[in-house]
PDB file of C-alpha atoms in Angstrom:
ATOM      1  CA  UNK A   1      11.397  -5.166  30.696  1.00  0.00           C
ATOM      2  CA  UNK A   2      11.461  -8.938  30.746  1.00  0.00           C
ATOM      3  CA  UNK A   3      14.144 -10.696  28.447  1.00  0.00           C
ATOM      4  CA  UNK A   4      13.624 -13.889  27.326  1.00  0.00           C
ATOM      5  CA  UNK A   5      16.118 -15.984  25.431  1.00  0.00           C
ATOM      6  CA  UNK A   6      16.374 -18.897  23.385  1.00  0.00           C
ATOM      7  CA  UNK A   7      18.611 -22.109  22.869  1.00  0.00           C
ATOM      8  CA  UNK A   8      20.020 -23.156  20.877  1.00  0.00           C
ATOM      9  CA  UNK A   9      18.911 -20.754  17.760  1.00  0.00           C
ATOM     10  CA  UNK A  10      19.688 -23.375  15.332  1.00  0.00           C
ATOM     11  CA  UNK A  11      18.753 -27.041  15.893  1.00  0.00           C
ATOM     12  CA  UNK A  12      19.404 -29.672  13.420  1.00  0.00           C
ATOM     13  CA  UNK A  13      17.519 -32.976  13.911  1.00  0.00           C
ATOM     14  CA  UNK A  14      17.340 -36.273  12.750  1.00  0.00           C
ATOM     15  CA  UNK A  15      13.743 -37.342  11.143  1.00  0.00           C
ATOM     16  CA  UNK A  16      12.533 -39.699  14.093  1.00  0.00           C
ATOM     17  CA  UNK A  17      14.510 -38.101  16.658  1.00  0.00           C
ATOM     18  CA  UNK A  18      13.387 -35.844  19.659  1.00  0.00           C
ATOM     19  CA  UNK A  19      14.126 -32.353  19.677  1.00  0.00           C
ATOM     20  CA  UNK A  20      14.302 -29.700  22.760  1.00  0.00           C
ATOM     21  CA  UNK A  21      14.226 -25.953  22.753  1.00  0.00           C
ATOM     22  CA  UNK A  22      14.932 -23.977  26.110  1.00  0.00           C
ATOM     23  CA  UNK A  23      13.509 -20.481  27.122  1.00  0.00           C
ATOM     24  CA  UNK A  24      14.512 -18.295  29.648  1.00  0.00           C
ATOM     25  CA  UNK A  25      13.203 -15.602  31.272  1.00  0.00           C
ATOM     26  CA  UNK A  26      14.796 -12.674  33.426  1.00  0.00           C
ATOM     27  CA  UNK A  27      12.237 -13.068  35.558  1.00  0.00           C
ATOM     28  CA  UNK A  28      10.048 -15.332  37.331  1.00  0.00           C
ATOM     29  CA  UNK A  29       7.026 -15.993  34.714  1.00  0.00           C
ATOM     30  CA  UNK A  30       4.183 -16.499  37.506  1.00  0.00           C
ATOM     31  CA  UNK A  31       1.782 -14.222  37.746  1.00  0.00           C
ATOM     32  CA  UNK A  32      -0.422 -13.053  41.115  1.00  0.00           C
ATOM     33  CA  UNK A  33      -2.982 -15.302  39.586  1.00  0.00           C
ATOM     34  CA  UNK A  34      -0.971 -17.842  39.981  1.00  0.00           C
ATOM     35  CA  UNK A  35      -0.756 -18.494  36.515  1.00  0.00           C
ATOM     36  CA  UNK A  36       2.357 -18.939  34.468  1.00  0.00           C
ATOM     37  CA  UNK A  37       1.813 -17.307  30.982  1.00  0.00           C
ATOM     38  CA  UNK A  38       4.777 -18.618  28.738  1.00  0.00           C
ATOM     39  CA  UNK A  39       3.635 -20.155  25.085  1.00  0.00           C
ATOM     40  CA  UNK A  40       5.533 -21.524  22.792  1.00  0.00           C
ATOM     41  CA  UNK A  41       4.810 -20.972  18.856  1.00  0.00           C
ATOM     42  CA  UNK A  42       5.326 -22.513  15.702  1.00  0.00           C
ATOM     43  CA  UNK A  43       6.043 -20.716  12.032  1.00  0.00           C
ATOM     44  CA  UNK A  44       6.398 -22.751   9.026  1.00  0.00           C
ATOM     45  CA  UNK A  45       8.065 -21.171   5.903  1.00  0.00           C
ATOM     46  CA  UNK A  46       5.833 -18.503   4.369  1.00  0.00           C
ATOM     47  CA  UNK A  47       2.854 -18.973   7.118  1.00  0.00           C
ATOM     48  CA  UNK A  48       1.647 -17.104   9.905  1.00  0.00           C
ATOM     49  CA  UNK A  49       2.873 -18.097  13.936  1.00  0.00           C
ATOM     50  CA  UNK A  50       0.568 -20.968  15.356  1.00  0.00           C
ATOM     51  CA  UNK A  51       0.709 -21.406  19.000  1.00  0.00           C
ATOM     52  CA  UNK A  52       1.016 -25.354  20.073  1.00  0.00           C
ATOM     53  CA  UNK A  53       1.733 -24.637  23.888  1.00  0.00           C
ATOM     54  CA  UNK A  54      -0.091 -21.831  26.502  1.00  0.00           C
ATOM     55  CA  UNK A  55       0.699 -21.595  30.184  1.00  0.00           C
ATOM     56  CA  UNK A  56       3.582 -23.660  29.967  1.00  0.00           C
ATOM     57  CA  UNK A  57       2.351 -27.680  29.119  1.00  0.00           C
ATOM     58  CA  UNK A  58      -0.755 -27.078  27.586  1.00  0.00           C
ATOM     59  CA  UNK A  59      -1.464 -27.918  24.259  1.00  0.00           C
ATOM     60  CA  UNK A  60      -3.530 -26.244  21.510  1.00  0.00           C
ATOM     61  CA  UNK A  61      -6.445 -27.632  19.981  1.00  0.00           C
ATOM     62  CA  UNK A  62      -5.076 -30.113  17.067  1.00  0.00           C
ATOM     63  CA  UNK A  63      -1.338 -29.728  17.879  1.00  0.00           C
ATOM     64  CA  UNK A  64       0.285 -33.487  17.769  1.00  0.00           C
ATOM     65  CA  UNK A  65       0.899 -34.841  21.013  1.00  0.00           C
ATOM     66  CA  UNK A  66       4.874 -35.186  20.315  1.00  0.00           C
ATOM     67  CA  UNK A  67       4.576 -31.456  21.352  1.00  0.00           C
ATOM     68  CA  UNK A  68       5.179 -30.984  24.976  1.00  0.00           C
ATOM     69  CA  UNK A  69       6.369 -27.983  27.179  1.00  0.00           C
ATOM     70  CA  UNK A  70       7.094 -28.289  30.862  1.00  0.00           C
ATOM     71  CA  UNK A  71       9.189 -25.626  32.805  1.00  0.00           C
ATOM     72  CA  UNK A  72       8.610 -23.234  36.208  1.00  0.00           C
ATOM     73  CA  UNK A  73       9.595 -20.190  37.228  1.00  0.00           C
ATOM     74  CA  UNK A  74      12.230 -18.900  34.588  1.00  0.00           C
ATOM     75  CA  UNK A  75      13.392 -21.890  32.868  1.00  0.00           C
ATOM     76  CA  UNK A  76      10.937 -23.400  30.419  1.00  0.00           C
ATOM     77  CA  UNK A  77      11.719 -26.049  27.335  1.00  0.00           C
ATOM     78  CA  UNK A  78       9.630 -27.462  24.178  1.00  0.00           C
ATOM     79  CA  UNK A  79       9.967 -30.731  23.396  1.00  0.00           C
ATOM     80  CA  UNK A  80       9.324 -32.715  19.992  1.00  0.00           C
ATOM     81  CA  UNK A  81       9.174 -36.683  20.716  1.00  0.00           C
ATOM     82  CA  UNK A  82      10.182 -37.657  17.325  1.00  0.00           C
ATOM     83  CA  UNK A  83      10.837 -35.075  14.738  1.00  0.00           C
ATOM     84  CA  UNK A  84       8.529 -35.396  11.621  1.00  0.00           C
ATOM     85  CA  UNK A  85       9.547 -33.104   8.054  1.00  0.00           C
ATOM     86  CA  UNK A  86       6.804 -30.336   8.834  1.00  0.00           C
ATOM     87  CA  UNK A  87       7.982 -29.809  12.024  1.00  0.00           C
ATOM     88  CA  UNK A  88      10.651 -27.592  10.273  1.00  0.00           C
ATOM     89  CA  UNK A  89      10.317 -24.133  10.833  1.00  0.00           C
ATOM     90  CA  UNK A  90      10.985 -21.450  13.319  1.00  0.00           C
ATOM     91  CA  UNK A  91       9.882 -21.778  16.994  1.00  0.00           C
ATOM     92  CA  UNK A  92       9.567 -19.001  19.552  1.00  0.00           C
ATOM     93  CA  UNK A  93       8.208 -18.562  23.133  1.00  0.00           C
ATOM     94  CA  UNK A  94       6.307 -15.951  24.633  1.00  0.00           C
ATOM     95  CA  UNK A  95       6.018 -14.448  28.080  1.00  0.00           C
ATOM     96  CA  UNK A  96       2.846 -12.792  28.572  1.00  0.00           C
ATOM     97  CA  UNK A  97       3.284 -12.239  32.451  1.00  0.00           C
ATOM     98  CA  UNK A  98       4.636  -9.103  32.597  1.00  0.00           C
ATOM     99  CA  UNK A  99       3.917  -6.281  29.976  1.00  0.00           C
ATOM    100  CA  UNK A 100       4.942  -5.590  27.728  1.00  0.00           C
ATOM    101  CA  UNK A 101       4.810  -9.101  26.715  1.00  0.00           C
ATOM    102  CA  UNK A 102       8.033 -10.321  25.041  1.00  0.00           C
ATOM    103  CA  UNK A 103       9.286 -13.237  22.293  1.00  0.00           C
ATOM    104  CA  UNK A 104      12.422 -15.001  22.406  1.00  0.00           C
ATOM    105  CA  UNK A 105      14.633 -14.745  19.372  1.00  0.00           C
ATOM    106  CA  UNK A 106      13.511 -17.898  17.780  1.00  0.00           C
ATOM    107  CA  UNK A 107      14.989 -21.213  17.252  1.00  0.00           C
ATOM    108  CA  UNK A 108      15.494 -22.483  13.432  1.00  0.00           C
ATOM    109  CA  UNK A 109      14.396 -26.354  13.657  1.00  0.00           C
ATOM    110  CA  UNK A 110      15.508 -28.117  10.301  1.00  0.00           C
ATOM    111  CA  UNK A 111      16.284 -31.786   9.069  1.00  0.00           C
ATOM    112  CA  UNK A 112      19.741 -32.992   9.393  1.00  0.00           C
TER     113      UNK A 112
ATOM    114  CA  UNK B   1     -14.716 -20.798  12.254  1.00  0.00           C
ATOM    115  CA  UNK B   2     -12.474 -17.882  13.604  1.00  0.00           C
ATOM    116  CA  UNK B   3     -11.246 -15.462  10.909  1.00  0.00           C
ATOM    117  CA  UNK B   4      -8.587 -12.446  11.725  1.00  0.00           C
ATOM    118  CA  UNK B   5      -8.286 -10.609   8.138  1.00  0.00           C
ATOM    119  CA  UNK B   6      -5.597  -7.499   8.551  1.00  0.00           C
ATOM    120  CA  UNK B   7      -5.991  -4.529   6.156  1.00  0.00           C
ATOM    121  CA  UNK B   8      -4.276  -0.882   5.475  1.00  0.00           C
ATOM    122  CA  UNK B   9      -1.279  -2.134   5.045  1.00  0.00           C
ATOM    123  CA  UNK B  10       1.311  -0.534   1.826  1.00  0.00           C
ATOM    124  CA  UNK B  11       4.113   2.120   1.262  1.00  0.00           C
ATOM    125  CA  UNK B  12       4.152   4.929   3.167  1.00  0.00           C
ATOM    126  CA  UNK B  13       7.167   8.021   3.735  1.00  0.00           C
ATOM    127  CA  UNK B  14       8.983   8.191   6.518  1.00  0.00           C
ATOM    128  CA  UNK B  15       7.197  10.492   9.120  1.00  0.00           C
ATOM    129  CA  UNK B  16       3.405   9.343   7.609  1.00  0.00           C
ATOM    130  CA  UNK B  17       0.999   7.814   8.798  1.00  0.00           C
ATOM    131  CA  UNK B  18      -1.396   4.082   8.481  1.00  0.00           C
ATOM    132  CA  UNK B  19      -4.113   2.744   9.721  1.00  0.00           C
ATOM    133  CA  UNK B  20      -4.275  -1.131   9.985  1.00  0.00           C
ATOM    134  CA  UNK B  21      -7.605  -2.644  10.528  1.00  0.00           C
ATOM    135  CA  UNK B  22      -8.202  -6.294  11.427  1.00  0.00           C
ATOM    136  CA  UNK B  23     -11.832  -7.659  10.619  1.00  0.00           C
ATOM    137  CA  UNK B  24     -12.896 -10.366  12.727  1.00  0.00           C
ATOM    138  CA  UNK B  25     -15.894 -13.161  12.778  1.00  0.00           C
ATOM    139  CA  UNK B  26     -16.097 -16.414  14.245  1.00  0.00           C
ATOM    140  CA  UNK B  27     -15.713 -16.259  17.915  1.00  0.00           C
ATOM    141  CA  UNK B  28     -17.290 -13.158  20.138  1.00  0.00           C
ATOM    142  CA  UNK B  29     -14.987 -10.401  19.505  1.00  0.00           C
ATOM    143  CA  UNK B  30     -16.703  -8.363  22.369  1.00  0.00           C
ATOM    144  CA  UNK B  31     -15.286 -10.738  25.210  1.00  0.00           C
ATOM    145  CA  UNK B  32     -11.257 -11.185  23.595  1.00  0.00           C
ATOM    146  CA  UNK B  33      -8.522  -9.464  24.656  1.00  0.00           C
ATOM    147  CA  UNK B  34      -6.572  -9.018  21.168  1.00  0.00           C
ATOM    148  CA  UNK B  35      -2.959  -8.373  20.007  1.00  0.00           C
ATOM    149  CA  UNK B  36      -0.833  -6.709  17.426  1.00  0.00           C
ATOM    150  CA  UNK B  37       2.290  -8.577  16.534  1.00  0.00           C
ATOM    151  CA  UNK B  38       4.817  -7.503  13.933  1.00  0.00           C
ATOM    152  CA  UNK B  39       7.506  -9.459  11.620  1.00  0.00           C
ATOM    153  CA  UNK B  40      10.699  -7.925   9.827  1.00  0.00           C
ATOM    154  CA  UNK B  41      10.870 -10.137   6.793  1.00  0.00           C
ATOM    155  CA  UNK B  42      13.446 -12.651   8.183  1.00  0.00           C
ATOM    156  CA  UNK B  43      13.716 -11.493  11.632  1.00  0.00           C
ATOM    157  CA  UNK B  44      11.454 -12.533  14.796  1.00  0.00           C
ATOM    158  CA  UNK B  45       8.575 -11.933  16.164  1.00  0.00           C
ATOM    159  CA  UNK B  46       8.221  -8.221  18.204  1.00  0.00           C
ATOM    160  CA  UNK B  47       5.138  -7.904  20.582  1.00  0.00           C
ATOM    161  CA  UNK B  48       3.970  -4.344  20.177  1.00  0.00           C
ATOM    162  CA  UNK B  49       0.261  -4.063  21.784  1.00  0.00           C
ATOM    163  CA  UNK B  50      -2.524  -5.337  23.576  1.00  0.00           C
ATOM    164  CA  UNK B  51      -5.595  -4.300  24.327  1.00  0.00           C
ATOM    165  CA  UNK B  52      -8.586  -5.297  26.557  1.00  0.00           C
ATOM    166  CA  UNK B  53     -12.150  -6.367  25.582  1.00  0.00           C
ATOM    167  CA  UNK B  54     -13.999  -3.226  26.581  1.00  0.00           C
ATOM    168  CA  UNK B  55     -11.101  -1.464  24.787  1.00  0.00           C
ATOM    169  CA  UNK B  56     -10.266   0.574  27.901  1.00  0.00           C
ATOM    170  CA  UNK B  57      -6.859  -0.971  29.210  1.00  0.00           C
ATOM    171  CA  UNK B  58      -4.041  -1.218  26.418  1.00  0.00           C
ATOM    172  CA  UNK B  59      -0.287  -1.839  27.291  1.00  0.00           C
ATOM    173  CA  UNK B  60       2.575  -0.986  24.075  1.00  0.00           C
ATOM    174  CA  UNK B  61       5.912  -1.891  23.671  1.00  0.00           C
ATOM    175  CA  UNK B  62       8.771   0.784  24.565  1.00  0.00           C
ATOM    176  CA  UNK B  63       9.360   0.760  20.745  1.00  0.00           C
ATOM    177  CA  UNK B  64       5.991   1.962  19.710  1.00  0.00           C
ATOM    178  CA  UNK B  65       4.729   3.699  22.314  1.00  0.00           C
ATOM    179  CA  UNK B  66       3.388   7.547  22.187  1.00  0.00           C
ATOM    180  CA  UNK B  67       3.577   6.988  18.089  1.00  0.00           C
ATOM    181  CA  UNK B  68       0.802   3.709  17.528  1.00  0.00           C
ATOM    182  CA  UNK B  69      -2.481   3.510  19.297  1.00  0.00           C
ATOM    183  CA  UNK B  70      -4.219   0.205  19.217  1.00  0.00           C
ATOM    184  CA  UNK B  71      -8.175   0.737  19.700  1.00  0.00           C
ATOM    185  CA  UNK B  72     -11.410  -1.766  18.585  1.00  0.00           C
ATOM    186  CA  UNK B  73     -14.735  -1.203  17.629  1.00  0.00           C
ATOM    187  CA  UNK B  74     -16.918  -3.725  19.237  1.00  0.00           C
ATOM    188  CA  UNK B  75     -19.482  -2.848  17.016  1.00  0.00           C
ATOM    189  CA  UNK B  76     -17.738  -4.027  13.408  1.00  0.00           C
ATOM    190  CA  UNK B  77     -15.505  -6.862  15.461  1.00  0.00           C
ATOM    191  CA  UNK B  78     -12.796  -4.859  13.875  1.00  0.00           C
ATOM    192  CA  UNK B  79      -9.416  -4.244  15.849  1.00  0.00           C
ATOM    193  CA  UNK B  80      -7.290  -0.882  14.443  1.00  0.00           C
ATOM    194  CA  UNK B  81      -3.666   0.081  15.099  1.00  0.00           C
ATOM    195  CA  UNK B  82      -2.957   3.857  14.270  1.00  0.00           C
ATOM    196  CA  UNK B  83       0.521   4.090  13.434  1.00  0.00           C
ATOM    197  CA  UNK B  84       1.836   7.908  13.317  1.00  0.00           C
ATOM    198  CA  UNK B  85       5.724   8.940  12.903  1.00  0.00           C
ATOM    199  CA  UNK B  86       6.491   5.972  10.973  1.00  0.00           C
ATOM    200  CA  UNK B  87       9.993   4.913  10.401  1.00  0.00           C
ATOM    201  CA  UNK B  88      12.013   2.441   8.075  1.00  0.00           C
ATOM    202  CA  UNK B  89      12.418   0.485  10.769  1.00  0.00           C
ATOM    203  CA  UNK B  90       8.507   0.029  11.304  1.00  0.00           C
ATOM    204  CA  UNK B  91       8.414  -1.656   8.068  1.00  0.00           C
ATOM    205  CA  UNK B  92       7.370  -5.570   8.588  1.00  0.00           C
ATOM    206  CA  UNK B  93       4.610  -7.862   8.687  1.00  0.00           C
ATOM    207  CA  UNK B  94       1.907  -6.753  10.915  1.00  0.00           C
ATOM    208  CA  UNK B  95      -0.080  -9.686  12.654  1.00  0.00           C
ATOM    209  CA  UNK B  96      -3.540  -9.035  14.555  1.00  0.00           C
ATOM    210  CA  UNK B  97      -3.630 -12.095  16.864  1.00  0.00           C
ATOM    211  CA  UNK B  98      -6.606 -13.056  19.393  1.00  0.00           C
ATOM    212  CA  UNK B  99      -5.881 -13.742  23.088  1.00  0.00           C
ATOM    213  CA  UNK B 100      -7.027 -16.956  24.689  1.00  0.00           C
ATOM    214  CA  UNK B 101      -5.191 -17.817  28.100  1.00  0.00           C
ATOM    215  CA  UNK B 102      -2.278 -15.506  26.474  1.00  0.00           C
ATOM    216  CA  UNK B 103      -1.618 -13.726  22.913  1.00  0.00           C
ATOM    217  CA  UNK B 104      -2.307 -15.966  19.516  1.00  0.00           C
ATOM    218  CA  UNK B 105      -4.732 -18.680  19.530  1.00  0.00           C
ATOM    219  CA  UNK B 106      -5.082 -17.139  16.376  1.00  0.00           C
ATOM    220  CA  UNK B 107      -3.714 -14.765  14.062  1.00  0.00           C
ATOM    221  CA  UNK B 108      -4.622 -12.874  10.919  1.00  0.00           C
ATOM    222  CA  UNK B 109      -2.277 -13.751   7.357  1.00  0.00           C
ATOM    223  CA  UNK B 110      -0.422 -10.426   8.399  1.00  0.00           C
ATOM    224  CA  UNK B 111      -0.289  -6.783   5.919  1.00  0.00           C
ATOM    225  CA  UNK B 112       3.126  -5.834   5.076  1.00  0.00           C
ATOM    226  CA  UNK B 113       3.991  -2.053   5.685  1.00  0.00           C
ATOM    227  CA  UNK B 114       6.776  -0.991   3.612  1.00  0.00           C
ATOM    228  CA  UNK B 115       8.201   2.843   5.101  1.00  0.00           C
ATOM    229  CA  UNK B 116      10.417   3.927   2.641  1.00  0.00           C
ATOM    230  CA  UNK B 117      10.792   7.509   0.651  1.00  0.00           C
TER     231      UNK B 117
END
C-alpha cells in the first residue's frame, strides 16, 4: 500500500505570513491516465474535511486563492500566501492513485 | 445544493453489527463515484471504501476488508456501509463523501459509532 506522509505535523504561523505543508508519497502519484490524483483538505475545529486542492494545483469552488498546491511525482506541498485566523485547523492530503486510497497524518496549522 | 446526510450510527457490542446509510440530493447520485471516510475523535482521517456509480466495482482498505461492505441504491440516492465484526477500534466518526476528480468534494456531518460492551 501507498504511504504518504506529512511535514511538519505542527506548524505555527504568524497572521499575515505564508505557510507550507509537504506530502509525500511512496510512490509515484500519476496514474495511466495521466492524471495525478493527490488533494489536499482542510478541517476546522468541530467541522467536517473540505477539500481546497484536487489533482495537485487545482482549486475548489470558493476556496481563497492564497491556497495553492503544486508538486509531481511523489513530492507535493500546500501553500497559504498569507495566513488569515480561520485558516487554523488541521490539513491533510490524499492520494487517490492507487487503492486503497490513503491520507497523510495531518498537519496542525495554528496562530503563533 | 448538494446534501450528504449519514445515518445508523450509535453503540453497538463488540462482535455486532451497523448499518450506516448516507441520503443524498442535490447533484445526480447515479453518475458519482462515492466514499466512506472515518475519524477517531482526535486522530486523522482513515480512507476505508469506495465504490463506483453502477455500484459494481468497490475497493476497501486492508483494515476493513471481508468485515464492511459498502453498496448504493441508485434508486433512494442513498449510499450504505454494512459493518459486521465490529471492534473498539471501529469506533469513530464515519464520513460519506462524494467523488469529483478524487474522494470529497463533499462530505456528509459524519455519525459517530461508539463499539463498546
Amino acid at each position: 500500500d501507498v504511504v504518504v506522509t506529512q511535514s511538519p505535523l505542527s506548524l505555527p504561523v504568524t497572521l499575515g505570513q505564508p505557510a507550507s505543508i509537504s506530502c509525500r508519497s511512496s510512490q509515484s502519484l500519476v496514474y495511466s491516465d495521466g492524471n495525478t490524483y493527490l488533494s489536499w483538505f482542510q478541517q476546522r475545529p468541530g467541522q467536517s474535511p473540505r477539500r481546497l486542492i484536487y489533482k495537485v494545483s487545482n482549486r475548489d469552488s470558493g476556496v481563497p486563492d492564497r491556497f495553492s498546491g503544486s508538486g509531481s511525482g511523489t513530492d507535493f506541498t500546500l501553500k497559504i500566501s498569507r495566513v488569515e485566523a480561520e485558516d487554523v485547523g488541521l490539513y491533510y492530503c490524499l492520494q487517490g492513485t492507487h487503492w486503497p486510497q490513503s491520507f497523510g497524518q495531518g498537519t496542525k496549522v495554528e496562530i503563533k | 445544493e448538494v446534501q450528504l446526510v449519514e445515518s445508523g450510527g450509535g453503540l453497538v457490542q463488540p462482535g455486532g453489527s451497523l448499518r450506516l446509510s448516507c441520503a443524498a440530493s442535490g447533484f445526480t447520485f447515479t453518475t458519482s463515484s462515492m466514499h466512506w471516510v472515518r475519524q477517531v475523535p482526535g486522530k486523522g482521517l482513515v480512507w476505508l471504501s469506495l465504490i463506483n456509480p453502477e455500484g459494481t466495482n468497490t475497493s476497501y482498505a486492508d483494515s476493513v476488508k471481508g468485515r464492511f461492505t459498502i453498496s448504493r441504491d441508485n434508486a433512494k440516492n442513498t449510499l450504505y456501509l454494512q459493518m459486521n465484526n465490529l471492534r473498539a477500534e471501529d469506533t469513530a466518526v464515519y464520513y460519506c463523501a462524494k467523488d469529483s476528480y478524487g474522494c470529497g468534494d463533499y462530505w456528509g456531518q459524519g455519525s459517530l459509532v461508539t463499539v463498546s460492551s
